[in-house]
Coordinates of C-alpha atoms and ligand atoms in Angstrom, one line a residue:
Chain A
M1 CA -32.4 -57.4 58.0
A2 CA -30.2 -55.3 55.7
V3 CA -29.5 -54.4 52.1
L4 CA -26.4 -55.7 50.3
V5 CA -24.7 -53.7 47.6
L6 CA -22.2 -55.4 45.2
A7 CA -19.5 -52.8 44.5
D8 CA -17.9 -52.4 41.2
Q9 CA -14.4 -53.9 41.2
G10 CA -11.5 -51.4 41.5
A11 CA -9.0 -49.8 43.8
T12 CA -11.4 -46.9 44.6
V13 CA -15.1 -47.0 45.0
S14 CA -16.8 -46.0 41.7
Q15 CA -19.3 -43.2 41.6
P16 CA -22.0 -45.6 40.4
T17 CA -21.3 -47.9 43.4
R18 CA -21.8 -44.8 45.7
S19 CA -25.1 -44.1 43.9
A20 CA -26.2 -47.7 44.5
V21 CA -25.4 -47.3 48.2
A22 CA -27.6 -44.1 48.1
A23 CA -30.5 -46.1 46.7
A24 CA -29.9 -48.8 49.3
R25 CA -30.1 -46.2 52.0
Q26 CA -33.5 -45.2 50.7
I27 CA -34.7 -48.8 51.3
D28 CA -33.1 -49.5 54.7
A29 CA -30.8 -47.8 57.3
E30 CA -28.6 -50.9 57.4
V31 CA -26.5 -51.2 54.3
H32 CA -23.6 -53.7 53.7
V33 CA -21.2 -53.6 50.7
L34 CA -19.7 -56.7 49.1
V35 CA -16.3 -56.1 47.6
L36 CA -14.6 -58.5 45.2
G37 CA -11.0 -57.5 45.9
D38 CA -8.2 -56.9 48.2
A39 CA -7.9 -55.3 51.7
A40 CA -7.3 -51.8 50.2
A41 CA -10.5 -52.0 48.1
A42 CA -12.4 -53.2 51.2
A43 CA -10.9 -50.3 53.3
A44 CA -12.0 -47.8 50.7
A45 CA -15.6 -49.2 50.8
A46 CA -15.5 -49.1 54.6
K47 CA -15.1 -45.3 54.5
L48 CA -18.4 -44.9 52.5
D49 CA -20.9 -42.7 54.3
G50 CA -23.7 -44.8 55.7
V51 CA -22.3 -48.2 55.2
A52 CA -22.5 -50.5 58.3
K53 CA -20.4 -53.5 57.1
V54 CA -18.1 -54.5 54.3
I55 CA -17.8 -58.1 53.2
Q56 CA -14.6 -58.8 51.4
A57 CA -14.2 -61.7 49.0
D58 CA -10.7 -61.9 47.7
G59 CA -10.4 -65.5 46.6
A60 CA -8.9 -66.3 43.2
A61 CA -12.4 -67.0 41.9
F62 CA -13.4 -63.4 42.3
A63 CA -10.2 -61.7 41.0
Q64 CA -11.9 -60.9 37.6
A65 CA -15.5 -60.6 38.9
L66 CA -16.6 -63.5 36.7
A67 CA -20.3 -63.8 36.8
E68 CA -20.6 -67.5 37.8
P69 CA -18.6 -67.5 41.1
A70 CA -19.8 -63.9 41.9
A71 CA -23.5 -64.9 41.5
A72 CA -23.0 -68.0 43.6
L73 CA -21.4 -65.9 46.4
L74 CA -24.4 -63.5 46.3
V75 CA -26.7 -66.5 46.6
A76 CA -24.7 -67.7 49.6
L77 CA -25.0 -64.3 51.3
A78 CA -28.6 -63.7 50.3
P79 CA -30.3 -65.2 53.4
G80 CA -29.1 -62.3 55.5
Y81 CA -30.6 -59.6 53.2
T82 CA -34.0 -58.3 52.0
H83 CA -32.4 -56.7 48.9
L84 CA -29.4 -57.4 46.7
L85 CA -28.3 -54.4 44.7
A86 CA -25.5 -53.4 42.4
P87 CA -24.8 -50.4 40.2
G88 CA -26.0 -50.8 36.6
S89 CA -22.4 -51.1 35.4
A90 CA -21.2 -53.8 33.0
Q91 CA -20.3 -55.8 36.1
G92 CA -23.6 -55.3 37.8
K93 CA -25.6 -56.1 34.7
N94 CA -23.6 -59.2 34.2
I95 CA -23.8 -60.7 37.7
L96 CA -27.1 -59.6 39.3
P97 CA -29.6 -61.2 36.9
R98 CA -27.7 -64.5 37.3
A99 CA -28.0 -64.2 41.1
A100 CA -31.7 -63.3 40.8
A101 CA -32.5 -66.4 38.7
L102 CA -30.7 -68.6 41.1
L103 CA -32.9 -67.2 43.8
D104 CA -36.0 -67.6 41.6
V105 CA -36.5 -63.8 41.7
Q106 CA -37.4 -61.5 38.8
I107 CA -34.7 -58.9 38.7
I108 CA -35.5 -55.2 38.4
T109 CA -32.8 -53.6 36.3
D110 CA -31.8 -49.9 36.1
V111 CA -33.9 -48.7 39.0
A112 CA -34.5 -44.9 38.6
G113 CA -36.5 -44.4 41.8
V114 CA -37.3 -46.1 45.0
V115 CA -41.0 -45.7 46.0
D116 CA -40.9 -48.2 48.9
A117 CA -39.1 -51.5 49.7
D118 CA -41.2 -53.4 47.1
T119 CA -41.9 -50.7 44.5
F120 CA -39.5 -49.1 42.1
K121 CA -39.5 -46.8 39.0
R122 CA -37.6 -47.7 35.9
F123 CA -37.5 -46.4 32.3
I124 CA -38.7 -48.6 29.4
Y125 CA -38.7 -48.1 25.6
A126 CA -35.4 -46.1 25.5
G127 CA -36.6 -43.7 28.2
N128 CA -39.8 -43.0 26.4
A129 CA -41.9 -44.1 29.3
L130 CA -41.4 -44.4 33.1
A131 CA -42.9 -47.5 34.7
T132 CA -43.6 -48.0 38.4
V133 CA -43.4 -51.7 39.3
K134 CA -44.2 -53.6 42.5
S135 CA -42.4 -56.9 43.1
S136 CA -44.1 -59.8 44.8
D137 CA -40.9 -61.7 45.3
P138 CA -39.9 -62.3 48.9
K139 CA -36.4 -61.0 48.2
K140 CA -35.6 -58.1 45.7
V141 CA -32.7 -58.1 43.3
A142 CA -32.1 -54.9 41.4
T143 CA -29.5 -52.8 39.6
I144 CA -29.4 -49.1 40.1
R145 CA -29.3 -46.4 37.4
A146 CA -26.6 -44.3 38.9
A147 CA -27.7 -41.1 37.1
S148 CA -30.9 -41.1 39.2
F149 CA -29.3 -41.2 42.7
D150 CA -26.9 -38.7 44.2
P151 CA -23.9 -40.7 45.3
V152 CA -23.1 -41.0 49.0
A153 CA -19.9 -39.4 50.2
A154 CA -16.7 -41.4 49.7
E155 CA -15.5 -40.5 53.2
G156 CA -17.2 -40.4 56.6
G157 CA -18.0 -44.0 57.4
S158 CA -15.9 -46.5 59.3
A159 CA -17.6 -49.9 58.6
A160 CA -16.3 -53.1 60.0
V161 CA -14.7 -55.4 57.3
E162 CA -15.4 -59.1 57.5
A163 CA -14.3 -61.9 55.2
A164 CA -16.8 -63.5 52.9
P165 CA -17.6 -67.2 53.3
A166 CA -15.3 -69.4 51.3
A167 CA -16.8 -70.3 47.9
A168 CA -15.8 -72.7 45.2
D169 CA -15.4 -71.5 41.7
P170 CA -17.8 -73.5 39.5
G171 CA -15.1 -73.3 36.9
L172 CA -17.4 -72.6 34.0
S173 CA -15.5 -69.7 32.6
S174 CA -12.1 -68.2 32.8
F175 CA -10.5 -64.8 32.2
V176 CA -8.3 -64.6 29.1
G177 CA -7.4 -60.9 29.0
A178 CA -8.5 -57.4 28.8
E179 CA -7.8 -54.3 26.8
I180 CA -8.6 -51.4 29.1
A181 CA -7.7 -48.0 27.7
K182 CA -5.7 -45.9 30.2
S183 CA -6.9 -42.4 30.3
E184 CA -6.1 -39.3 32.4
R185 CA -9.7 -38.1 31.8
P186 CA -12.5 -38.6 34.3
E187 CA -14.8 -41.6 34.1
L188 CA -17.6 -41.1 31.7
T189 CA -20.3 -41.9 34.3
A190 CA -18.6 -39.8 37.0
A191 CA -17.5 -36.7 35.0
R192 CA -18.8 -33.2 35.7
V193 CA -18.5 -32.4 32.0
V194 CA -19.0 -34.7 29.1
I195 CA -18.3 -33.8 25.4
S196 CA -19.6 -36.3 22.9
G197 CA -19.1 -36.6 19.2
G198 CA -21.3 -38.2 16.6
R199 CA -21.2 -39.5 13.0
A200 CA -20.4 -36.0 11.8
M201 CA -16.9 -36.2 13.2
G202 CA -16.1 -38.2 10.1
S203 CA -13.0 -40.0 11.2
A204 CA -11.0 -41.1 14.3
E205 CA -8.5 -38.3 13.5
N206 CA -11.2 -35.7 13.3
F207 CA -12.7 -37.0 16.5
A208 CA -9.6 -36.1 18.3
I209 CA -10.4 -32.4 17.9
L210 CA -12.7 -32.8 20.8
D211 CA -9.7 -33.7 23.0
K212 CA -8.4 -30.2 23.4
V213 CA -11.8 -28.9 24.4
A214 CA -12.1 -31.8 26.8
D215 CA -8.7 -30.9 28.3
K216 CA -9.7 -27.4 28.9
L217 CA -13.0 -28.4 30.6
G218 CA -11.7 -31.4 32.4
A219 CA -14.3 -33.3 30.5
A220 CA -14.8 -37.0 29.7
I221 CA -15.3 -37.9 26.1
G222 CA -18.4 -39.7 24.9
A223 CA -19.8 -40.8 21.5
S224 CA -23.0 -41.7 19.7
R225 CA -23.5 -45.3 18.5
A226 CA -22.9 -44.1 14.9
A227 CA -19.5 -42.8 15.9
V228 CA -18.5 -46.0 17.7
D229 CA -19.8 -48.3 15.0
A230 CA -17.7 -46.3 12.5
G231 CA -14.6 -46.8 14.6
Y232 CA -14.2 -43.1 15.5
A233 CA -14.4 -43.8 19.2
P234 CA -14.0 -46.9 21.4
N235 CA -17.1 -48.9 22.3
D236 CA -17.0 -47.9 26.0
H237 CA -17.6 -44.3 25.0
Q238 CA -21.1 -45.0 23.7
V239 CA -23.7 -43.0 25.5
G240 CA -27.3 -44.1 25.2
Q241 CA -30.0 -46.7 25.7
T242 CA -27.6 -49.5 25.1
G243 CA -24.4 -47.8 26.2
K244 CA -23.7 -45.7 29.2
I245 CA -26.1 -43.4 31.0
V246 CA -24.6 -40.1 32.1
A247 CA -25.9 -37.1 33.9
P248 CA -23.1 -34.5 34.1
E249 CA -23.5 -30.9 35.0
L250 CA -22.7 -30.1 31.4
Y251 CA -23.2 -32.3 28.3
I252 CA -22.0 -31.0 24.9
A253 CA -23.3 -33.0 21.9
V254 CA -21.2 -32.3 18.8
G255 CA -22.6 -33.5 15.4
I256 CA -25.1 -35.7 17.0
S257 CA -28.7 -35.7 15.7
G258 CA -30.4 -36.7 18.9
A259 CA -32.0 -40.1 18.2
I260 CA -34.1 -41.3 21.1
Q261 CA -31.6 -44.0 21.8
H262 CA -28.9 -41.4 22.4
L263 CA -31.2 -39.1 24.4
A264 CA -31.9 -42.0 26.7
G265 CA -28.3 -41.8 27.9
M266 CA -27.9 -38.1 28.5
K267 CA -31.1 -36.3 28.9
D268 CA -30.8 -36.1 32.7
S269 CA -27.7 -33.9 32.3
K270 CA -28.1 -30.6 34.1
V271 CA -27.2 -28.4 31.1
I272 CA -27.1 -29.6 27.5
V273 CA -25.3 -27.9 24.7
A274 CA -25.8 -29.0 21.1
I275 CA -23.6 -28.1 18.2
N276 CA -25.1 -29.2 14.9
K277 CA -25.3 -27.7 11.4
D278 CA -28.9 -28.7 11.0
E279 CA -31.1 -26.4 12.9
E280 CA -34.0 -28.9 12.7
A281 CA -31.9 -31.6 14.5
P282 CA -33.9 -33.2 17.3
I283 CA -31.0 -32.7 19.7
F284 CA -32.0 -29.0 19.9
Q285 CA -35.4 -30.0 21.5
V286 CA -33.5 -31.0 24.6
A287 CA -30.6 -28.6 24.5
D288 CA -30.5 -25.6 26.8
Y289 CA -28.1 -23.9 24.4
G290 CA -28.0 -24.6 20.8
L291 CA -25.4 -23.5 18.3
V292 CA -26.1 -24.0 14.6
G293 CA -23.1 -24.4 12.4
D294 CA -20.2 -26.5 11.1
L295 CA -18.5 -28.2 14.0
F296 CA -15.1 -28.1 12.2
K297 CA -15.3 -24.3 12.4
L298 CA -17.0 -24.1 15.8
I299 CA -14.9 -26.6 17.8
P300 CA -11.6 -24.8 17.2
E301 CA -13.3 -21.5 18.0
L302 CA -14.7 -23.0 21.3
E303 CA -11.2 -24.2 22.2
A304 CA -9.8 -20.8 21.6
E305 CA -12.6 -19.0 23.5
L306 CA -12.1 -21.3 26.6
G307 CA -8.6 -19.8 26.7
Chain B
M1 CA -23.3 -78.4 17.2
K2 CA -26.9 -77.2 17.3
L3 CA -27.5 -73.5 18.0
L4 CA -30.6 -72.1 19.7
V5 CA -31.4 -68.4 19.1
P6 CA -34.2 -66.7 21.0
V7 CA -35.8 -63.8 19.2
K8 CA -38.3 -61.3 20.6
R9 CA -41.0 -59.4 18.8
V10 CA -40.7 -55.7 19.8
V11 CA -42.0 -52.3 18.8
D12 CA -39.7 -51.2 16.0
Y13 CA -36.8 -49.0 17.1
N14 CA -37.9 -46.2 14.8
V15 CA -41.3 -45.9 16.4
K16 CA -41.8 -43.0 18.8
V17 CA -43.8 -44.9 21.4
R18 CA -46.6 -43.1 23.3
V19 CA -47.8 -43.7 26.8
K20 CA -51.5 -44.7 27.0
A21 CA -53.7 -42.0 28.5
D22 CA -54.9 -44.4 31.2
G23 CA -51.3 -45.0 32.4
T24 CA -51.4 -48.8 31.9
G25 CA -48.7 -49.1 29.3
V26 CA -47.7 -47.8 25.9
E27 CA -49.7 -47.8 22.7
T28 CA -48.9 -50.9 20.7
A29 CA -52.0 -51.0 18.4
N30 CA -51.2 -50.4 14.8
V31 CA -47.5 -49.9 15.6
K32 CA -44.7 -51.4 13.4
M33 CA -43.2 -54.5 15.1
S34 CA -39.9 -56.0 14.4
M35 CA -37.3 -58.5 15.6
N36 CA -35.4 -57.0 18.5
P37 CA -32.2 -55.6 16.9
F38 CA -29.8 -57.4 19.2
D39 CA -31.6 -60.7 18.2
E40 CA -31.0 -60.0 14.6
I41 CA -27.3 -59.8 15.5
A42 CA -27.7 -63.1 17.3
V43 CA -29.3 -64.8 14.3
E44 CA -26.6 -63.4 12.0
E45 CA -23.9 -64.7 14.3
A46 CA -25.5 -68.1 14.3
V47 CA -25.8 -68.2 10.5
R48 CA -22.2 -67.2 10.1
L49 CA -21.1 -70.0 12.4
K50 CA -23.1 -72.4 10.4
E51 CA -21.7 -71.1 7.1
K52 CA -18.2 -71.6 8.5
G53 CA -19.0 -75.2 9.4
G54 CA -19.1 -74.6 13.1
A55 CA -22.8 -75.4 13.5
T56 CA -25.1 -78.0 12.1
E57 CA -28.6 -76.6 12.8
I58 CA -30.1 -73.3 14.0
V59 CA -33.3 -73.3 15.9
A60 CA -35.0 -69.9 16.3
V61 CA -37.4 -69.6 19.2
S62 CA -39.8 -66.9 20.4
I63 CA -42.1 -66.4 23.3
G64 CA -44.9 -64.1 22.3
P65 CA -48.2 -63.7 20.6
A66 CA -49.2 -65.6 17.5
Q67 CA -47.9 -62.7 15.4
A68 CA -44.4 -63.4 16.6
Q69 CA -44.4 -66.0 13.8
E70 CA -43.5 -63.0 11.5
Q71 CA -40.2 -62.5 13.4
L72 CA -39.5 -66.2 13.4
R73 CA -40.1 -66.2 9.6
T74 CA -37.5 -63.4 9.4
A75 CA -35.0 -65.5 11.3
L76 CA -35.8 -68.4 9.0
A77 CA -35.2 -66.2 6.0
M78 CA -31.9 -65.1 7.4
G79 CA -30.8 -68.7 7.6
A80 CA -32.3 -70.4 10.7
D81 CA -33.4 -74.0 9.9
R82 CA -36.6 -74.3 12.0
A83 CA -38.5 -72.3 14.5
I84 CA -40.5 -72.8 17.7
L85 CA -43.1 -70.3 19.0
V86 CA -44.3 -70.5 22.6
E87 CA -47.5 -68.6 22.7
A88 CA -47.6 -66.5 25.8
E89 CA -47.8 -62.7 26.3
G90 CA -46.4 -60.4 28.9
T91 CA -43.8 -63.0 30.1
E92 CA -41.0 -61.5 32.2
P93 CA -37.3 -62.4 31.7
L94 CA -37.5 -65.0 34.5
G95 CA -40.5 -66.7 32.9
V96 CA -38.9 -66.4 29.5
A97 CA -35.7 -67.9 30.9
K98 CA -37.7 -70.8 32.4
L99 CA -39.4 -71.5 29.0
L100 CA -36.1 -71.3 27.2
K101 CA -34.5 -73.7 29.7
A102 CA -37.3 -76.3 29.0
L103 CA -36.6 -75.8 25.2
V104 CA -32.9 -76.2 25.8
E105 CA -33.4 -79.4 27.6
R106 CA -35.5 -80.7 24.7
E107 CA -33.3 -79.5 21.9
Q108 CA -29.9 -79.9 23.6
P109 CA -28.0 -77.1 21.8
G110 CA -24.3 -76.6 22.3
L111 CA -24.7 -72.9 22.4
V112 CA -27.5 -70.3 22.9
I113 CA -26.9 -66.9 21.2
M114 CA -29.3 -64.2 22.2
G115 CA -29.6 -60.4 22.5
K116 CA -28.1 -58.5 25.4
Q117 CA -31.2 -56.4 25.7
A118 CA -34.8 -56.2 24.5
I119 CA -35.4 -52.6 23.4
D120 CA -39.0 -52.6 24.8
D121 CA -38.4 -53.6 28.5
D122 CA -34.7 -52.7 28.4
M123 CA -34.1 -55.4 31.0
N124 CA -30.8 -56.9 29.9
A125 CA -31.4 -59.9 32.0
T126 CA -32.8 -63.0 30.2
G127 CA -29.5 -64.4 28.9
Q128 CA -27.9 -64.2 32.4
M129 CA -31.0 -65.7 33.9
L130 CA -31.1 -68.6 31.5
A131 CA -27.4 -69.3 32.1
A132 CA -28.1 -69.4 35.8
L133 CA -31.0 -71.8 35.5
L134 CA -29.0 -74.2 33.3
G135 CA -25.9 -73.9 35.4
W136 CA -24.0 -72.8 32.2
A137 CA -21.3 -70.3 31.6
Q138 CA -22.3 -66.9 30.3
G139 CA -20.5 -64.5 27.9
T140 CA -22.5 -61.3 27.9
F141 CA -22.2 -58.2 25.7
A142 CA -20.2 -60.0 23.1
S143 CA -18.4 -58.1 20.3
K144 CA -16.5 -61.2 19.1
L145 CA -17.1 -64.9 19.4
E146 CA -14.8 -67.8 18.5
I147 CA -15.6 -71.4 18.9
A148 CA -12.6 -73.8 19.5
G149 CA -13.5 -77.3 20.4
E150 CA -15.2 -77.5 23.8
T151 CA -14.8 -73.8 24.5
A152 CA -16.1 -70.5 23.3
K153 CA -13.9 -67.4 23.4
V154 CA -15.9 -64.3 23.9
T155 CA -14.7 -60.7 23.8
R156 CA -17.0 -58.6 25.9
E157 CA -17.8 -54.9 25.8
I158 CA -17.3 -53.7 29.3
D159 CA -17.1 -50.3 31.0
G160 CA -13.4 -49.6 30.5
G161 CA -12.9 -51.3 27.2
L162 CA -12.9 -55.0 26.2
E163 CA -12.5 -58.2 28.1
T164 CA -12.0 -61.7 26.8
V165 CA -13.3 -64.8 28.6
S166 CA -13.2 -68.4 27.8
L167 CA -16.5 -70.4 28.4
K168 CA -16.9 -74.0 28.8
L169 CA -19.6 -75.3 26.3
P170 CA -22.5 -75.5 26.3
A171 CA -22.9 -71.8 27.2
I172 CA -25.0 -68.7 26.7
V173 CA -23.7 -65.7 24.7
T174 CA -25.5 -62.4 24.5
T175 CA -24.8 -60.0 21.7
D176 CA -23.6 -56.4 21.7
L177 CA -23.9 -54.0 18.7
R178 CA -20.4 -54.5 17.3
L179 CA -20.6 -58.3 17.0
N180 CA -21.6 -58.2 13.3
E181 CA -23.9 -56.4 10.9
P182 CA -27.0 -58.5 10.2
R183 CA -27.8 -59.3 6.6
Y184 CA -31.1 -58.5 4.9
A185 CA -33.0 -61.6 3.9
S186 CA -33.1 -62.0 0.1
L187 CA -36.5 -62.5 -1.6
P188 CA -35.7 -66.1 -2.6
N189 CA -34.7 -66.8 1.0
I190 CA -38.0 -65.2 2.3
M191 CA -39.9 -67.5 -0.1
K192 CA -37.9 -70.5 1.1
A193 CA -38.5 -69.6 4.8
R194 CA -42.2 -70.0 4.3
K195 CA -41.7 -73.7 3.9
K196 CA -39.4 -74.2 6.9
P197 CA -41.0 -75.9 9.9
L198 CA -42.5 -73.7 12.6
E199 CA -43.8 -75.5 15.7
T200 CA -46.2 -73.8 18.1
L201 CA -46.4 -74.6 21.8
K202 CA -48.0 -73.3 25.0
P203 CA -46.1 -72.8 28.3
A204 CA -48.2 -75.7 29.8
D205 CA -46.8 -78.0 27.1
L206 CA -43.4 -77.3 28.6
G207 CA -44.6 -77.6 32.2
V208 CA -43.5 -74.1 33.1
D209 CA -45.2 -71.6 35.4
V210 CA -44.6 -68.1 34.0
A211 CA -46.8 -66.2 36.4
P212 CA -45.3 -62.6 36.6
R213 CA -43.6 -61.4 39.7
L214 CA -43.9 -57.7 38.9
T215 CA -47.1 -55.7 38.9
V216 CA -47.0 -52.6 36.7
L217 CA -48.7 -50.0 38.9
K218 CA -48.3 -47.1 36.5
V219 CA -46.7 -46.1 33.2
E220 CA -46.2 -42.4 32.7
D221 CA -44.4 -39.9 30.5
P222 CA -40.8 -39.3 31.5
P223 CA -40.0 -35.9 32.9
K224 CA -40.0 -33.5 30.0
R225 CA -37.1 -31.2 29.2
Q226 CA -37.8 -27.7 27.9
A227 CA -36.0 -26.7 24.7
G228 CA -33.7 -23.8 25.5
V229 CA -32.3 -21.0 23.4
K230 CA -30.2 -20.8 20.3
V231 CA -27.0 -18.8 20.7
A232 CA -25.5 -16.9 17.8
S233 CA -21.8 -17.5 18.4
V234 CA -19.2 -19.4 20.4
A235 CA -18.5 -16.3 22.4
E236 CA -22.1 -16.1 23.4
L237 CA -22.2 -19.8 24.3
V238 CA -19.2 -19.6 26.5
S239 CA -20.5 -16.5 28.2
K240 CA -23.8 -18.1 28.9
L241 CA -22.2 -21.2 30.3
R242 CA -20.0 -19.1 32.6
N243 CA -22.4 -16.5 33.7
E244 CA -25.9 -17.9 33.3
A245 CA -25.6 -21.6 33.8
K246 CA -22.4 -21.3 35.8
V247 CA -21.2 -24.8 34.8
I248 CA -17.7 -23.8 33.5
Ligands
LIG401 C1 -30.8 -51.4 19.1 C2 -30.3 -50.0 18.9 C3 -29.6 -49.4 20.0 C4 -29.0 -48.2 19.9 N1 -28.3 -47.6 21.0 C5 -27.8 -46.4 20.8 C6 -27.1 -45.8 21.9 O1 -26.9 -46.4 23.0 N2 -26.5 -44.6 21.7 C7 -26.6 -43.9 20.6 O2 -26.1 -42.8 20.5 N3 -27.3 -44.4 19.5 C8 -27.9 -45.7 19.6 N4 -28.6 -46.2 18.6 C9 -28.5 -45.5 17.3 C10 -29.4 -44.3 17.1 O3 -30.7 -44.8 16.6 C11 -28.8 -43.4 16.0 O4 -28.6 -44.1 14.8 C12 -27.5 -42.7 16.4 O5 -27.6 -42.2 17.7 C13 -27.1 -41.6 15.5 O6 -25.8 -41.2 15.7 P1 -25.4 -39.7 15.3 O7 -26.3 -38.7 15.9 O8 -24.0 -39.5 15.6 O9 -25.6 -39.7 13.7 P2 -26.6 -39.1 12.7 O10 -28.0 -39.4 13.1 O11 -26.2 -39.4 11.4 O12 -26.4 -37.5 13.0 C14 -25.3 -36.8 12.6 C15 -25.6 -35.3 12.9 O13 -24.5 -34.5 12.6 C16 -24.9 -33.3 12.0 N5 -23.8 -32.8 11.2 C17 -23.3 -33.4 10.0 N6 -22.1 -32.7 9.6 C18 -22.0 -31.7 10.6 C19 -21.0 -30.7 10.7 N7 -20.0 -30.6 9.8 N8 -21.1 -29.9 11.8 C20 -22.1 -30.0 12.7 N9 -23.1 -30.9 12.6 C21 -23.0 -31.8 11.5 C22 -26.1 -33.7 11.1 O14 -26.9 -32.6 10.9 C23 -26.8 -34.8 12.0 O15 -27.7 -34.2 12.9 C24 -29.2 -47.4 18.7 C25 -29.9 -48.0 17.6 C26 -30.4 -49.2 17.8 C27 -31.2 -49.8 16.6
LIG402 N1 -40.2 -63.1 24.7 C1 -39.0 -63.5 24.2 N2 -38.9 -64.4 23.3 C2 -37.7 -64.8 22.8 N3 -36.5 -64.3 23.3 C3 -36.6 -63.4 24.3 C4 -37.9 -62.9 24.8 N4 -37.6 -62.0 25.8 C5 -36.3 -61.9 25.8 N5 -35.7 -62.7 24.9 C6 -34.2 -62.8 24.6 O1 -33.5 -62.2 25.7 C7 -32.7 -61.1 25.3 C8 -32.7 -60.1 26.4 O2 -34.0 -59.6 26.7 P1 -34.3 -58.8 28.0 O3 -33.6 -59.5 29.2 O4 -35.8 -58.7 28.1 O5 -33.7 -57.4 27.8 C9 -33.4 -60.7 24.0 O6 -32.5 -60.0 23.2 C10 -33.8 -62.0 23.4 O7 -32.8 -62.7 22.8

């Protein structure tokens, strides 16, 4: 049998999808990818390193990756697989638990380690503890914490593409619209450098002082919950337990105190820099390099120093 | 329309949880417990719907130990009308979803509003699982909810921004942080909540098997990060990032 990975929707294969494929490869040599999209998206997935087959579902029911038809499709494909996986993206989190329940399986979300085909590691309590759990379900359904798995290469494979079985849309929900911010910056969960601002940024206008530093570093921009709640940054910038989990080469936390819920989303970063005026701020306990001072003085200096 | 709101008793988000020395779990003895923050948001949303005339009754339900009555009383003090406690411990999302399904069949709500994630198990699964078991539509990670006739319009927090979907009712909605800011219960409302009905059931009363599917083999401390150094200036920081860490 094989492992099936539901890819994030999009013209290119997302880095979290490639991490989910990497996790799948640790379970079984035979990995298939399910793409909800057109031929170009399927072709991109077929190039993934280590993927044996791509299943393409491009019916109207799947155009927006709505959970109800997508979960039904996974259930239809399930008999051929021991494991159904997806990256722990908004899409994966939405669809996979639904598919698991339809299969009478307890899902394992945000897998951070594969011990064997039945046994997985995952964080609980905002990353304060790491649990090892063994599933007794005949089939496993899981989402993958991308930050814990090095993505497979985007090129190198040449999988066959096959059409998914026709599936009816249960018609329970419909897509109305989306507001997706266009950005030239890298994806938060795929960026090599992330610079995040917290409550201390004080306003949306002030928050923008991070832009120039981000430009110089080719960085993605993130935020604490406090900054998002206050409207300084959009919701999809939130890093943390209940936002996005990032693990870049370099993470720069600006005016962020370092609450456990924030740390849960960034403490796997390779190098952490903290800029905070309070030398007792908990963020310094995880920072490789700490700079104590007023961000409104230090950020322009940093921008200048980066040349 | 009747609303059902599941609320979970969890370790308060301010508590720094500790792993037990024997590796079987985390310390929960003498630790402050609260309603899961996302569930407070769910209760708040339900109460606002009722205040606007869009709902007739709010039933708060919890699956947990006898002490989960405290969280149900909080929900009642916030404005729920009655509460149901299913006494069971250690129930996984699938088991919780099965119990909730049985309660939904009994109560016949037009909408279930619940949290997107419990901050203890961090599963983010129960709402989606309940929707599946009922064959209902789901609107997860909601930052806005509007009811219009037979449909619910839900704006969802997704990876690139926001998405709006229209759900056929009855449906499941799970809350994200920006949906609303939950109120504090006033003292008079806390007093009133003591007199509101709270029914207690056992899983067997609902005919549901909640045997867990996952065995926890071990719970350990996460890998620890060493605190690094403080640098004196931006110039020193940039030099270290270039020459020592080699990340820029
Ligand atoms: C259910 C739940 C889920 C949550 N999920 C998340 C999550 O996913 N992500 C997340 O981030 N949080 C999350 N939180 C919130 C978390 O608990 C903290 O409240 C939040 O992270 C604090 O954000 P902050 O560090 O920006 O703000 P604060 O804690 O207010 O810190 C601001 C910091 O800025 C410093 N500062 C102030 N002025 C300056 C200046 N001029 N120059 C330099 N430094 C300055 C201060 O010293 C302080 O350390 C969650 C909370 C709950 C209850
Ligand atoms: N034991 C429980 N009792 C009541 N509601 C629960 C319980 N467990 C989970 N839920 C609901 O499901 C949501 C998501 O939980 P989880 O899937 O465990 O992250 C929570 O926010 C609650 O609304």
